[in-house]
C-alpha cells in the first residue's frame, strides 16, 4: 500500500506547494471559478438610474440549485429601489416617508434580491430571468449559467461622478460559502444589437466577484464513496459516520407506513445507513480486457426529500486521459494544475434521460459504464491504482474509504508477475 499512500497524499501535497498559497478559496480543479455580478447603468433618470444586473456563474462544476441564489448589498447613501423587473427584493422595508402615488419596491438600506420563479407574468420578465434562482454550472449548460434582473434606483447619483457603488455584497446559494469582493468599476459593457449591426454601451459598469470555499460553507460531508472489483469479493462500504452519525432521526425504509414517515418533519428525510450520507458514489471495477478495462459508476440518492436536478460528478483518476467510451453520462475534461494533467473528468446526466437523480427509493440512482484504454506503462490493478483519487458530487468532496481497506488483488505483493489480471 505504500506507493498508493504516496500517490494519494504526498503527490497532492507537493502539487499544493506549487500553487499560490494565499487564497483560501482556491480550488485547483477550477482555479478561475467564481460568480461575477455585473451592474450596467443603461440610462439616467431624474433621481437616479436604471441598471441591468447580470450574474454569471463562471464555475466549471458548481451550480446553484433550488431554492436558488440571493444577492444582498448595502447602499452607499440613501438610495431606494423604485422598481425591479425579472427579480424582487425579499422585503420592502419601511417606505412610509414616500407620499407619491407609487410606493417604492424597496426602501431598505441592505436589500436582498432573489430571482422570480418560472412562469412570472410576461411584463415582469427580462432575458435570463425567472429561473427560480437556479444557475447551471458553466461546463454543463453555459446558456443557463447566467441570471439577470433590472433595477430602477432612486435618490442616487445621476452622473458617473456622483453615483456611489453599493457596498458589502453577499451571495447566498442559499446557504453560506461565498465571499464577495468590493464592486470595481470596469470598462462600460458593450451590447450588440440582435441584428449585429449596431453596438451600444452602458453609461457605466461595475463588477463584483464572489468565490466559494467549502471551508466557509462549513457543511458536514454530503457524499461518500464505496468500492468493489471483479477480482475480490470484498465490497468496501462508505466509512462509518462519513456524513455524521444518525441518532434515530433517519428514515427506516422498512417502516410500515413509509409515506407518512417521509412526510414527518421529525426526521431528516435521509435513509438510515451506517454512513448517513444523502449521496453515495459506488466505483466498481467490472472487467478486464487486453487493451481496455471497464468501470461501473453508480450514484445512489438516500435522501427521500430531494431530487437532484442537473447533478454532476467530478472524478480524478490518472486513466481519464484515455477514456474511450462512456455509456450513459455526459463527459467533459477539467484540466487542473495549470493545464499539465488530463486526469479529471466531469460527468453529468443526459437531458430527459438521467439528468434528474430521483429521491431515495427504487428509482433513486443513476449509473454508467466507463471504458478506459490501457497505457501499458502505467496501468495496474495493484496498489489500488484502479480506484479514483477523489470524487466530488455537485462540488462537494465525497468521503473516501481509507486506502488500507481497498480490495486487493489475490496474492498481491508476493507474485506480481504471475497475476493473470496484469496481462
Ligand atoms: C472570474 O472568472 C472568470 C472566468 O473564469 C475569469 O476570467 C476572471 O478572471 C475571474 N475573476 C476573478 C476576480 O478571479
Ligand atoms: C466583468 O464581468 C463580466 C461578466 O459579467 C466579464 O465578462 C468581464 O470580464 C469582467 N470585467 C473585469 C474587468 O473583470
Ligand atoms: C457589511 O456587512 C456586515 C455584516 O452584515 C456589517 O457588520 C457591516 O457593518 C457592513 N458594512 C457596511 C459598510 O455596511
Ligand atoms: C399512511 O399514512 C398516511 C398519512 O398519515 C395515511 O393517509 C395513510 O392512510 C397511511 N397508510 C396506511 C396503509 O396506513
Ligand atoms: C421528485 O420528482 C418526482 C417526479 O418529478 C416527483 O413526483 C417527486 O415529488 C419529487 N420529489 C421531491 C422530493 O421533490
Ligand atoms: C483529455 O482526454 C480525453 C480522453 O479521455 C480527451 O477526449 C480530451 O480531449 C482530453 N482533453 C484535453 C484537453 O487534452
Ligand atoms: C489509450 O488506449 C489505447 C488502447 O489500449 C492504447 O492503444 C493507447 O496507447 C493508449 N494511449 C495512451 C496515451 O495511453
Ligand atoms: C480482498 O481484499 C481484502 C482487502 O484488501 C483483503 O483483505 C483480501 O485478502 C482480498 N481477498 C483476496 C481473495 O485476496
Short mmCIF file of C-alpha atoms and ligand atoms in Angstrom, two decimals:
data_model
loop_
_atom_site.label_atom_id
_atom_site.label_comp_id
_atom_site.label_asym_id
_atom_site.label_seq_id
_atom_site.Cartn_x
_atom_site.Cartn_y
_atom_site.Cartn_z
CA UNK A 1 0.00 0.00 0.00
CA UNK A 2 2.97 2.31 0.41
CA UNK A 3 3.07 3.53 -3.14
CA UNK A 4 -0.67 4.13 -3.05
CA UNK A 5 -0.40 6.21 0.07
CA UNK A 6 2.38 8.09 -1.62
CA UNK A 7 0.19 8.76 -4.59
CA UNK A 8 -2.84 9.89 -2.67
CA UNK A 9 -1.25 12.02 -0.01
CA UNK A 10 2.27 13.05 -0.91
CA UNK A 11 1.61 13.89 -4.53
CA UNK A 12 -1.37 16.21 -3.93
CA UNK A 13 0.64 17.93 -1.19
CA UNK A 14 3.60 18.60 -3.42
CA UNK A 15 1.25 19.96 -6.03
CA UNK A 16 -0.33 22.21 -3.47
CA UNK A 17 3.07 23.62 -2.62
CA UNK A 18 3.47 24.67 -6.22
CA UNK A 19 0.19 26.55 -6.21
CA UNK A 20 -0.45 30.03 -4.88
CA UNK A 21 -0.97 29.62 -1.16
CA UNK A 22 -2.61 32.92 -0.27
CA UNK A 23 -6.21 32.48 -1.35
CA UNK A 24 -8.20 30.18 0.96
CA UNK A 25 -10.92 29.81 -1.68
CA UNK A 26 -8.51 28.45 -4.28
CA UNK A 27 -9.78 25.29 -5.94
CA UNK A 28 -7.09 23.56 -8.01
CA UNK A 29 -9.75 21.78 -10.07
CA UNK A 30 -11.35 25.09 -11.03
CA UNK A 31 -8.75 27.79 -10.42
CA UNK A 32 -10.74 30.56 -12.14
CA UNK A 33 -14.13 29.54 -10.79
CA UNK A 34 -16.21 32.44 -9.46
CA UNK A 35 -19.58 34.11 -9.68
CA UNK A 36 -19.33 37.56 -11.22
CA UNK A 37 -22.09 40.11 -10.73
CA UNK A 38 -22.08 42.95 -13.19
CA UNK A 39 -24.10 46.17 -12.92
CA UNK A 40 -24.59 48.10 -16.15
CA UNK A 41 -26.20 51.51 -15.92
CA UNK A 42 -28.37 51.62 -19.03
CA UNK A 43 -29.79 55.13 -18.56
CA UNK A 44 -30.03 58.00 -16.10
CA UNK A 45 -33.38 59.07 -14.64
CA UNK A 46 -34.47 62.26 -12.83
CA UNK A 47 -33.36 60.93 -9.47
CA UNK A 48 -31.07 58.01 -10.26
CA UNK A 49 -30.55 55.33 -12.86
CA UNK A 50 -31.77 52.13 -14.46
CA UNK A 51 -29.30 49.26 -14.19
CA UNK A 52 -29.19 45.75 -15.61
CA UNK A 53 -27.70 43.37 -13.05
CA UNK A 54 -26.21 40.18 -14.51
CA UNK A 55 -24.98 37.19 -12.52
CA UNK A 56 -22.57 34.89 -14.35
CA UNK A 57 -21.67 31.53 -12.88
CA UNK A 58 -18.08 31.09 -14.06
CA UNK A 59 -17.65 27.86 -12.09
CA UNK A 60 -16.99 24.72 -14.11
CA UNK A 61 -18.85 22.27 -11.89
CA UNK A 62 -20.58 24.11 -9.04
CA UNK A 63 -24.16 25.09 -9.71
CA UNK A 64 -26.88 26.80 -7.71
CA UNK A 65 -29.92 24.61 -7.23
CA UNK A 66 -33.35 25.22 -5.78
CA UNK A 67 -34.37 27.23 -3.82
CA UNK A 68 -31.82 29.38 -5.59
CA UNK A 69 -29.45 32.29 -5.10
CA UNK A 70 -29.98 35.51 -3.20
CA UNK A 71 -27.91 38.64 -3.66
CA UNK A 72 -27.58 41.25 -0.95
CA UNK A 73 -25.79 44.60 -0.76
CA UNK A 74 -25.72 47.80 1.28
CA UNK A 75 -26.47 51.15 -0.34
CA UNK A 76 -23.71 53.73 -0.01
CA UNK A 77 -26.18 56.57 0.73
CA UNK A 78 -29.95 56.70 0.94
CA UNK A 79 -30.76 55.05 -2.36
CA UNK A 80 -34.09 53.29 -2.81
CA UNK A 81 -35.40 50.87 -5.43
CA UNK A 82 -38.38 52.22 -7.35
CA UNK A 83 -38.87 49.11 -9.39
CA UNK A 84 -37.36 45.73 -10.13
CA UNK A 85 -38.05 43.61 -13.22
CA UNK A 86 -37.07 39.94 -13.51
CA UNK A 87 -36.30 39.85 -9.79
CA UNK A 88 -37.58 41.13 -6.47
CA UNK A 89 -36.31 42.05 -3.05
CA UNK A 90 -37.33 39.75 -0.22
CA UNK A 91 -38.55 42.69 1.89
CA UNK A 92 -39.92 46.09 1.02
CA UNK A 93 -38.78 47.74 4.24
CA UNK A 94 -40.16 51.00 5.61
CA UNK A 95 -41.38 53.20 2.77
CA UNK A 96 -43.69 55.30 4.96
CA UNK A 97 -41.83 58.53 4.06
CA UNK A 98 -42.91 58.31 0.43
CA UNK A 99 -46.08 60.22 -0.27
CA UNK A 100 -46.34 59.68 -4.03
CA UNK A 101 -48.89 57.51 -5.78
CA UNK A 102 -46.44 54.65 -6.37
CA UNK A 103 -44.67 53.26 -3.42
CA UNK A 104 -41.08 52.16 -3.96
CA UNK A 105 -40.28 48.49 -4.44
CA UNK A 106 -37.78 48.56 -1.58
CA UNK A 107 -36.57 51.17 0.92
CA UNK A 108 -34.16 49.01 2.87
CA UNK A 109 -30.56 50.10 3.33
CA UNK A 110 -29.48 46.47 2.79
CA UNK A 111 -31.83 44.91 0.22
CA UNK A 112 -31.70 41.21 -0.68
CA UNK A 113 -32.69 40.36 -4.24
CA UNK A 114 -33.95 36.99 -5.44
CA UNK A 115 -34.99 35.65 -8.82
CA UNK A 116 -38.62 35.34 -9.90
CA UNK A 117 -40.00 31.86 -10.36
CA UNK A 118 -40.64 30.36 -13.80
CA UNK A 119 -43.94 31.47 -15.27
CA UNK A 120 -43.76 35.01 -13.84
CA UNK A 121 -46.08 37.42 -15.71
CA UNK A 122 -44.61 38.39 -19.05
CA UNK A 123 -44.49 42.08 -18.11
CA UNK A 124 -42.21 41.26 -15.16
CA UNK A 125 -39.67 39.29 -17.19
CA UNK A 126 -36.32 40.20 -18.70
CA UNK A 127 -33.92 37.95 -20.64
CA UNK A 128 -32.26 35.27 -18.44
CA UNK A 129 -34.60 35.90 -15.51
CA UNK A 130 -37.20 33.88 -13.77
CA UNK A 131 -35.48 30.57 -13.22
CA UNK A 132 -36.27 30.37 -9.52
CA UNK A 133 -32.67 31.28 -8.71
CA UNK A 134 -31.21 28.21 -10.38
CA UNK A 135 -27.86 28.68 -12.15
CA UNK A 136 -26.29 25.76 -14.01
CA UNK A 137 -22.55 25.17 -13.99
CA UNK A 138 -20.53 26.60 -16.84
CA UNK A 139 -19.46 23.20 -18.15
CA UNK A 140 -22.89 21.60 -18.06
CA UNK A 141 -25.01 24.29 -19.61
CA UNK A 142 -23.30 27.65 -20.29
CA UNK A 143 -26.52 29.18 -21.66
CA UNK A 144 -28.24 28.78 -18.29
CA UNK A 145 -25.26 29.75 -16.13
CA UNK A 146 -26.45 33.35 -16.25
CA UNK A 147 -29.22 35.26 -14.48
CA UNK A 148 -30.36 38.84 -14.87
CA UNK A 149 -32.71 41.44 -13.45
CA UNK A 150 -33.28 45.13 -13.90
CA UNK A 151 -33.40 47.70 -11.15
CA UNK A 152 -34.64 51.31 -11.16
CA UNK A 153 -32.72 53.15 -8.45
CA UNK A 154 -33.86 56.46 -6.94
CA UNK A 155 -32.29 59.05 -4.64
CA UNK A 156 -28.98 58.15 -6.29
CA UNK A 157 -26.31 59.91 -8.31
CA UNK A 158 -27.29 60.81 -11.85
CA UNK A 159 -23.82 61.09 -13.39
CA UNK A 160 -20.80 58.80 -13.47
CA UNK A 161 -19.14 61.15 -10.95
CA UNK A 162 -21.97 61.26 -8.42
CA UNK A 163 -23.03 57.60 -8.46
CA UNK A 164 -21.92 55.70 -5.36
CA UNK A 165 -21.20 52.00 -5.75
CA UNK A 166 -23.17 49.68 -3.47
CA UNK A 167 -21.06 48.03 -0.77
CA UNK A 168 -20.88 44.82 1.16
CA UNK A 169 -22.17 42.37 -1.46
CA UNK A 170 -23.32 38.97 -0.25
CA UNK A 171 -24.19 35.97 -2.37
CA UNK A 172 -26.05 33.01 -0.85
CA UNK A 173 -26.69 29.73 -2.58
CA UNK A 174 -28.96 29.90 -0.49
CA UNK A 175 -26.59 28.76 2.29
CA UNK A 176 -23.24 30.33 3.10
CA UNK A 177 -19.96 29.55 1.31
CA UNK A 178 -19.47 32.55 -0.99
CA UNK A 179 -17.42 35.64 -0.20
CA UNK A 180 -17.78 38.68 -2.42
CA UNK A 181 -15.14 41.31 -3.08
CA UNK A 182 -15.84 45.02 -3.45
CA UNK A 183 -17.51 46.47 -6.54
CA UNK A 184 -14.93 47.63 -9.07
CA UNK A 185 -15.58 49.99 -11.96
CA UNK A 186 -14.83 48.27 -15.27
CA UNK A 187 -14.94 49.34 -18.90
CA UNK A 188 -18.55 50.01 -19.86
CA UNK A 189 -20.14 46.86 -21.24
CA UNK A 190 -20.87 46.90 -24.96
CA UNK A 191 -24.12 45.39 -26.22
CA UNK A 192 -24.51 44.01 -29.71
CA UNK A 193 -27.94 44.59 -31.20
CA UNK A 194 -29.79 41.42 -32.26
CA UNK A 195 -29.17 42.23 -35.94
CA UNK A 196 -25.44 42.51 -35.13
CA UNK A 197 -25.30 45.83 -36.99
CA UNK A 198 -25.10 48.25 -34.08
CA UNK A 199 -23.23 48.34 -30.78
CA UNK A 200 -24.45 50.34 -27.79
CA UNK A 201 -22.73 50.70 -24.47
CA UNK A 202 -23.57 51.12 -20.81
CA UNK A 203 -23.21 54.56 -19.19
CA UNK A 204 -21.13 52.93 -16.50
CA UNK A 205 -20.39 49.35 -15.34
CA UNK A 206 -19.02 47.72 -12.24
CA UNK A 207 -18.20 44.12 -11.32
CA UNK A 208 -18.31 42.18 -8.10
CA UNK A 209 -16.62 38.78 -7.85
CA UNK A 210 -17.72 36.11 -5.38
CA UNK A 211 -15.76 32.93 -4.71
CA UNK A 212 -16.76 29.71 -2.98
CA UNK A 213 -14.99 27.96 -0.15
CA UNK A 214 -16.15 24.64 1.26
CA UNK A 215 -14.48 25.68 4.50
CA UNK A 216 -16.74 28.73 4.79
CA UNK A 217 -19.78 26.67 3.86
CA UNK A 218 -18.76 24.58 6.90
CA UNK A 219 -21.05 21.80 5.83
CA UNK A 220 -20.76 18.25 7.05
CA UNK A 221 -19.87 15.97 4.12
CA UNK A 222 -22.87 15.08 1.97
CA UNK A 223 -21.42 12.25 -0.04
CA UNK A 224 -19.26 9.16 0.33
CA UNK A 225 -17.56 6.59 -1.89
CA UNK A 226 -17.76 2.79 -1.83
CA UNK A 227 -15.64 0.39 -3.90
CA UNK A 228 -15.72 -3.13 -5.33
CA UNK A 229 -13.94 -5.16 -8.01
CA UNK A 230 -14.38 -8.30 -10.07
CA UNK A 231 -11.12 -9.70 -8.67
CA UNK A 232 -12.01 -9.62 -4.97
CA UNK A 233 -15.34 -10.33 -3.26
CA UNK A 234 -14.79 -7.61 -0.68
CA UNK A 235 -17.14 -4.68 -1.03
CA UNK A 236 -15.64 -1.69 0.72
CA UNK A 237 -18.52 0.38 2.01
CA UNK A 238 -18.55 4.03 2.79
CA UNK A 239 -16.74 4.88 6.03
CA UNK A 240 -18.98 4.65 9.09
CA UNK A 241 -20.47 8.03 10.03
CA UNK A 242 -18.87 9.59 6.91
CA UNK A 243 -21.56 12.29 6.93
CA UNK A 244 -22.25 12.28 10.66
CA UNK A 245 -23.84 9.72 12.95
CA UNK A 246 -27.60 9.41 12.85
CA UNK A 247 -29.34 9.24 16.18
CA UNK A 248 -32.79 7.98 15.31
CA UNK A 249 -33.69 10.93 13.09
CA UNK A 250 -33.34 9.00 9.83
CA UNK A 251 -35.93 7.20 7.69
CA UNK A 252 -36.13 3.43 8.04
CA UNK A 253 -37.03 2.20 4.53
CA UNK A 254 -38.83 -0.78 6.10
CA UNK A 255 -41.25 1.36 8.08
CA UNK A 256 -44.80 0.01 7.72
CA UNK A 257 -46.08 3.38 6.51
CA UNK A 258 -43.09 4.85 4.71
CA UNK A 259 -45.11 7.69 3.15
CA UNK A 260 -46.14 9.04 6.49
CA UNK A 261 -42.60 8.65 7.90
CA UNK A 262 -41.14 10.60 4.97
CA UNK A 263 -43.58 13.45 5.39
CA UNK A 264 -42.93 13.63 9.14
CA UNK A 265 -40.72 16.69 9.76
CA UNK A 266 -39.41 14.97 12.92
CA UNK A 267 -36.71 13.23 10.86
CA UNK A 268 -34.10 14.43 8.36
CA UNK A 269 -35.51 12.54 5.36
CA UNK A 270 -32.34 10.51 4.86
CA UNK A 271 -32.32 6.70 4.76
CA UNK A 272 -30.84 5.05 7.85
CA UNK A 273 -27.39 3.75 6.85
CA UNK A 274 -24.04 3.36 8.58
CA UNK A 275 -22.62 6.32 6.66
CA UNK A 276 -25.63 8.70 6.99
CA UNK A 277 -24.84 10.32 3.65
CA UNK A 278 -27.58 11.55 1.32
CA UNK A 279 -25.42 10.54 -1.68
CA UNK A 280 -23.20 7.50 -2.27
CA UNK A 281 -20.97 7.02 -5.30
CA UNK A 282 -20.00 3.42 -5.98
CA UNK A 283 -16.98 2.61 -8.17
CA UNK A 284 -16.96 -0.99 -9.40
CA UNK A 285 -14.01 -2.30 -11.39
CA UNK A 286 -16.05 -4.52 -13.64
CA UNK A 287 -14.00 -6.10 -16.39
CA UNK A 288 -10.52 -6.50 -17.74
CA UNK A 289 -9.71 -6.80 -21.42
CA UNK A 290 -6.39 -6.89 -23.22
CA UNK A 291 -6.39 -3.26 -24.29
CA UNK A 292 -9.16 -1.87 -22.11
CA UNK A 293 -10.73 -2.07 -18.66
CA UNK A 294 -14.23 -1.22 -17.60
CA UNK A 295 -15.69 0.52 -14.55
CA UNK A 296 -19.30 0.96 -13.49
CA UNK A 297 -20.13 4.13 -11.59
CA UNK A 298 -23.41 4.27 -9.66
CA UNK A 299 -24.72 7.29 -7.79
CA UNK A 300 -27.39 6.47 -5.22
CA UNK A 301 -29.67 9.02 -3.58
CA UNK A 302 -30.51 8.21 0.05
CA UNK A 303 -32.46 11.42 0.54
CA UNK A 304 -36.25 10.99 0.44
CA UNK A 305 -36.80 14.75 0.30
CA UNK A 306 -34.54 15.76 -2.56
CA UNK A 307 -34.44 15.28 -6.31
CA UNK A 308 -31.03 16.37 -7.58
CA UNK A 309 -31.60 18.09 -10.91
CA UNK A 310 -28.59 18.71 -13.17
CA UNK A 311 -26.34 16.75 -10.79
CA UNK A 312 -22.67 16.42 -11.62
CA UNK A 313 -19.69 14.35 -10.56
CA UNK A 314 -16.03 15.30 -10.73
CA UNK A 315 -13.67 12.32 -10.63
CA UNK A 316 -9.91 12.30 -10.59
CA UNK A 317 -8.17 9.19 -11.92
CA UNK A 318 -4.97 9.03 -14.00
CA UNK A 319 -6.64 6.96 -16.73
CA UNK A 320 -9.11 9.71 -17.68
CA UNK A 321 -6.57 10.83 -20.28
CA UNK A 322 -7.64 7.72 -22.18
CA UNK A 323 -11.38 7.46 -21.53
CA UNK A 324 -12.50 5.60 -24.62
CA UNK A 325 -16.21 5.22 -24.13
CA UNK A 326 -18.84 6.48 -21.75
CA UNK A 327 -22.23 4.85 -21.98
CA UNK A 328 -24.90 6.98 -20.34
CA UNK A 329 -23.43 10.18 -18.89
CA UNK A 330 -22.05 13.31 -20.49
CA UNK A 331 -18.32 13.93 -20.19
CA UNK A 332 -16.10 16.98 -20.12
CA UNK A 333 -12.44 17.16 -19.12
CA UNK A 334 -11.29 19.57 -16.44
CA UNK A 335 -7.64 20.39 -16.83
CA UNK A 336 -6.34 21.14 -13.35
CA UNK A 337 -2.86 22.05 -12.12
CA UNK A 338 -2.28 24.71 -14.72
CA UNK A 339 -3.10 22.51 -17.66
CA UNK A 340 -0.44 19.90 -17.02
CA UNK A 341 -2.76 16.95 -16.39
CA UNK A 342 -5.81 15.48 -18.06
CA UNK A 343 -6.80 13.24 -15.17
CA UNK A 344 -10.03 14.87 -14.03
CA UNK A 345 -13.41 14.25 -15.57
CA UNK A 346 -16.69 15.96 -15.06
CA UNK A 347 -19.67 13.67 -15.62
CA UNK A 348 -23.32 14.67 -15.70
CA UNK A 349 -26.67 13.30 -16.78
CA UNK A 350 -28.19 13.23 -20.24
CA UNK A 351 -31.10 15.61 -20.62
CA UNK A 352 -34.52 13.99 -20.12
CA UNK A 353 -32.84 10.61 -19.55
CA UNK A 354 -30.90 10.71 -16.29
CA UNK A 355 -30.17 14.36 -15.51
CA UNK A 356 -32.61 14.08 -12.60
CA UNK A 357 -31.34 11.92 -9.74
CA UNK A 358 -34.64 10.97 -8.12
CA UNK A 359 -35.40 10.94 -4.42
CA UNK A 360 -34.49 7.81 -2.40
CA UNK A 361 -36.41 4.70 -3.42
CA UNK A 362 -36.37 2.20 -6.27
CA UNK A 363 -35.67 4.93 -8.88
CA UNK A 364 -33.17 6.86 -6.78
CA UNK A 365 -29.99 6.02 -8.66
CA UNK A 366 -28.16 6.67 -11.95
CA UNK A 367 -25.29 4.69 -13.42
CA UNK A 368 -22.96 4.35 -16.35
CA UNK A 369 -20.06 2.21 -17.55
CA UNK A 370 -16.73 3.82 -18.36
CA UNK A 371 -14.29 2.12 -20.73
CA UNK A 372 -10.65 3.08 -20.38
CA UNK A 373 -7.84 2.35 -22.83
CA UNK A 374 -4.77 0.94 -21.11
CA UNK A 375 -1.48 2.73 -21.15
CA UNK A 376 0.87 -0.25 -20.75
CA UNK A 377 3.44 1.72 -18.81
CA UNK A 378 1.12 2.84 -16.02
CA UNK A 379 -1.90 0.51 -15.95
CA UNK A 380 -2.11 -1.91 -12.99
CA UNK A 381 -4.67 -3.44 -10.65
CA UNK A 382 -2.06 -3.35 -7.89
CA UNK A 383 -1.90 -0.90 -5.02
CA UNK A 384 -5.41 0.40 -5.55
CA UNK A 385 -4.39 2.14 -8.76
CA UNK A 386 -7.77 1.29 -10.34
CA UNK A 387 -9.68 3.36 -7.77
CA UNK A 388 -10.48 7.05 -8.05
CA UNK A 389 -8.19 9.54 -6.29
CA UNK A 390 -11.07 11.82 -5.38
CA UNK A 391 -14.72 12.42 -6.21
CA UNK A 392 -16.95 15.48 -5.87
CA UNK A 393 -20.72 15.38 -6.10
CA UNK A 394 -22.24 18.76 -7.01
CA UNK A 395 -18.97 20.39 -6.00
CA UNK A 396 -18.71 18.80 -2.56
CA UNK A 397 -15.91 16.45 -1.69
CA UNK A 398 -17.04 12.83 -1.16
CA UNK A 399 -15.53 10.92 1.78
CA UNK A 400 -13.33 8.04 0.51
CA UNK A 401 -12.62 4.81 2.40
CA UNK A 402 -9.08 4.62 3.83
CA UNK A 403 -6.62 3.12 1.29
CA UNK A 404 -5.59 0.27 3.57
CA UNK A 405 -9.01 -1.39 3.21
CA UNK A 406 -9.21 -1.18 -0.60
CA UNK A 407 -9.95 -4.56 -2.24
CA UNK A 408 -6.64 -6.19 -3.06
CA UNK A 409 -5.57 -8.47 -5.86
CA UNK A 410 -5.37 -12.06 -4.61
CA UNK A 411 -1.78 -12.70 -3.50
CA UNK A 412 -0.89 -9.10 -4.09
CA UNK A 413 2.73 -8.34 -3.39
CA UNK A 414 4.16 -11.85 -3.46
CA UNK A 415 3.61 -12.84 -7.10
CA UNK A 416 3.20 -9.75 -9.19
CA UNK A 417 4.41 -11.35 -12.42
CA UNK A 418 2.16 -14.39 -12.09
CA UNK A 419 -1.07 -12.45 -11.66
CA UNK A 420 -3.40 -13.16 -14.57
CA UNK A 421 -5.03 -9.74 -14.21
CA UNK A 422 -1.92 -7.88 -15.23
CA UNK A 423 -1.88 -9.31 -18.71
C1 LIG B 1 -13.79 35.14 -12.67
O1 LIG B 1 -13.93 34.10 -13.63
C2 LIG B 1 -13.64 34.49 -14.95
C3 LIG B 1 -13.92 33.29 -15.85
O2 LIG B 1 -13.23 32.15 -15.38
C4 LIG B 1 -12.19 34.95 -15.06
O3 LIG B 1 -11.94 35.38 -16.36
C5 LIG B 1 -11.97 36.10 -14.08
O4 LIG B 1 -10.62 36.45 -14.09
C6 LIG B 1 -12.37 35.69 -12.67
N1 LIG B 1 -12.30 36.85 -11.82
C7 LIG B 1 -11.58 36.86 -10.71
C8 LIG B 1 -11.57 38.15 -9.96
O5 LIG B 1 -10.99 35.88 -10.30
C1 LIG B 2 -16.82 41.97 -15.52
O1 LIG B 2 -17.77 40.92 -15.60
C2 LIG B 2 -18.01 40.42 -16.90
C3 LIG B 2 -19.01 39.30 -16.77
O2 LIG B 2 -20.26 39.81 -16.50
C4 LIG B 2 -16.75 39.88 -17.53
O3 LIG B 2 -17.00 39.46 -18.84
C5 LIG B 2 -15.69 40.97 -17.52
O4 LIG B 2 -14.50 40.40 -18.00
C6 LIG B 2 -15.49 41.49 -16.10
N1 LIG B 2 -14.53 42.58 -16.16
C7 LIG B 2 -13.45 42.59 -15.39
C8 LIG B 2 -12.51 43.74 -15.60
O5 LIG B 2 -13.23 41.74 -14.55
C1 LIG B 3 -21.25 44.92 5.96
O1 LIG B 3 -21.93 43.78 6.50
C2 LIG B 3 -21.50 43.41 7.79
C3 LIG B 3 -22.23 42.15 8.17
O2 LIG B 3 -23.54 42.13 7.71
C4 LIG B 3 -21.76 44.56 8.77
O3 LIG B 3 -21.28 44.19 10.03
C5 LIG B 3 -21.04 45.81 8.28
O4 LIG B 3 -21.35 46.87 9.11
C6 LIG B 3 -21.46 46.13 6.86
N1 LIG B 3 -20.69 47.27 6.37
C7 LIG B 3 -21.27 48.32 5.82
C8 LIG B 3 -20.36 49.38 5.30
O5 LIG B 3 -22.48 48.41 5.72
C1 LIG B 4 -50.07 6.15 5.89
O1 LIG B 4 -50.09 7.44 6.48
C2 LIG B 4 -50.86 8.39 5.73
C3 LIG B 4 -50.66 9.77 6.36
O2 LIG B 4 -50.56 9.67 7.73
C4 LIG B 4 -52.31 7.94 5.72
O3 LIG B 4 -53.09 8.86 4.97
C5 LIG B 4 -52.40 6.57 5.09
O4 LIG B 4 -53.72 6.09 5.17
C6 LIG B 4 -51.49 5.58 5.83
N1 LIG B 4 -51.47 4.33 5.08
C7 LIG B 4 -51.56 3.16 5.70
C8 LIG B 4 -51.52 1.96 4.78
O5 LIG B 4 -51.65 3.05 6.90
C1 LIG B 5 -39.14 14.30 -7.42
O1 LIG B 5 -39.61 14.25 -8.75
C2 LIG B 5 -40.75 13.40 -8.92
C3 LIG B 5 -41.06 13.34 -10.42
O2 LIG B 5 -40.99 14.61 -11.00
C4 LIG B 5 -41.91 13.93 -8.10
O3 LIG B 5 -43.02 13.06 -8.22
C5 LIG B 5 -41.48 13.99 -6.63
O4 LIG B 5 -42.49 14.54 -5.83
C6 LIG B 5 -40.21 14.81 -6.47
N1 LIG B 5 -39.75 14.70 -5.10
C7 LIG B 5 -39.33 15.74 -4.38
C8 LIG B 5 -38.85 15.45 -3.02
O5 LIG B 5 -39.35 16.88 -4.82
C1 LIG B 6 -8.48 14.52 -22.16
O1 LIG B 6 -8.61 13.17 -22.51
C2 LIG B 6 -9.80 12.82 -23.19
C3 LIG B 6 -9.78 11.35 -23.48
O2 LIG B 6 -10.02 10.64 -22.35
C4 LIG B 6 -9.94 13.59 -24.48
O3 LIG B 6 -11.19 13.31 -25.09
C5 LIG B 6 -9.86 15.06 -24.18
O4 LIG B 6 -9.89 15.78 -25.39
C6 LIG B 6 -8.57 15.37 -23.43
N1 LIG B 6 -8.57 16.78 -23.11
C7 LIG B 6 -7.52 17.55 -23.30
C8 LIG B 6 -7.70 18.99 -23.04
O5 LIG B 6 -6.46 17.10 -23.65
C1 LIG B 7 -5.00 4.51 -24.91
O1 LIG B 7 -5.53 3.21 -25.01
C2 LIG B 7 -5.28 2.57 -26.24
C3 LIG B 7 -5.99 1.22 -26.22
O2 LIG B 7 -5.49 0.39 -25.23
C4 LIG B 7 -3.76 2.40 -26.40
O3 LIG B 7 -3.50 1.81 -27.66
C5 LIG B 7 -3.10 3.77 -26.32
O4 LIG B 7 -1.69 3.63 -26.33
C6 LIG B 7 -3.49 4.48 -25.04
N1 LIG B 7 -2.99 5.84 -25.07
C7 LIG B 7 -2.34 6.39 -24.06
C8 LIG B 7 -1.91 7.81 -24.26
O5 LIG B 7 -2.13 5.81 -23.03
C1 LIG B 8 -9.57 -8.78 -0.91
O1 LIG B 8 -9.20 -7.50 -0.37
C2 LIG B 8 -9.16 -7.51 1.05
C3 LIG B 8 -8.94 -6.07 1.48
O2 LIG B 8 -7.78 -5.54 0.99
C4 LIG B 8 -8.07 -8.44 1.51
O3 LIG B 8 -8.04 -8.45 2.92
C5 LIG B 8 -8.37 -9.84 1.00
O4 LIG B 8 -7.28 -10.71 1.30
C6 LIG B 8 -8.56 -9.83 -0.52
N1 LIG B 8 -9.06 -11.13 -0.95
C7 LIG B 8 -8.35 -11.98 -1.64
C8 LIG B 8 -9.01 -13.26 -2.04
O5 LIG B 8 -7.19 -11.76 -1.94
#
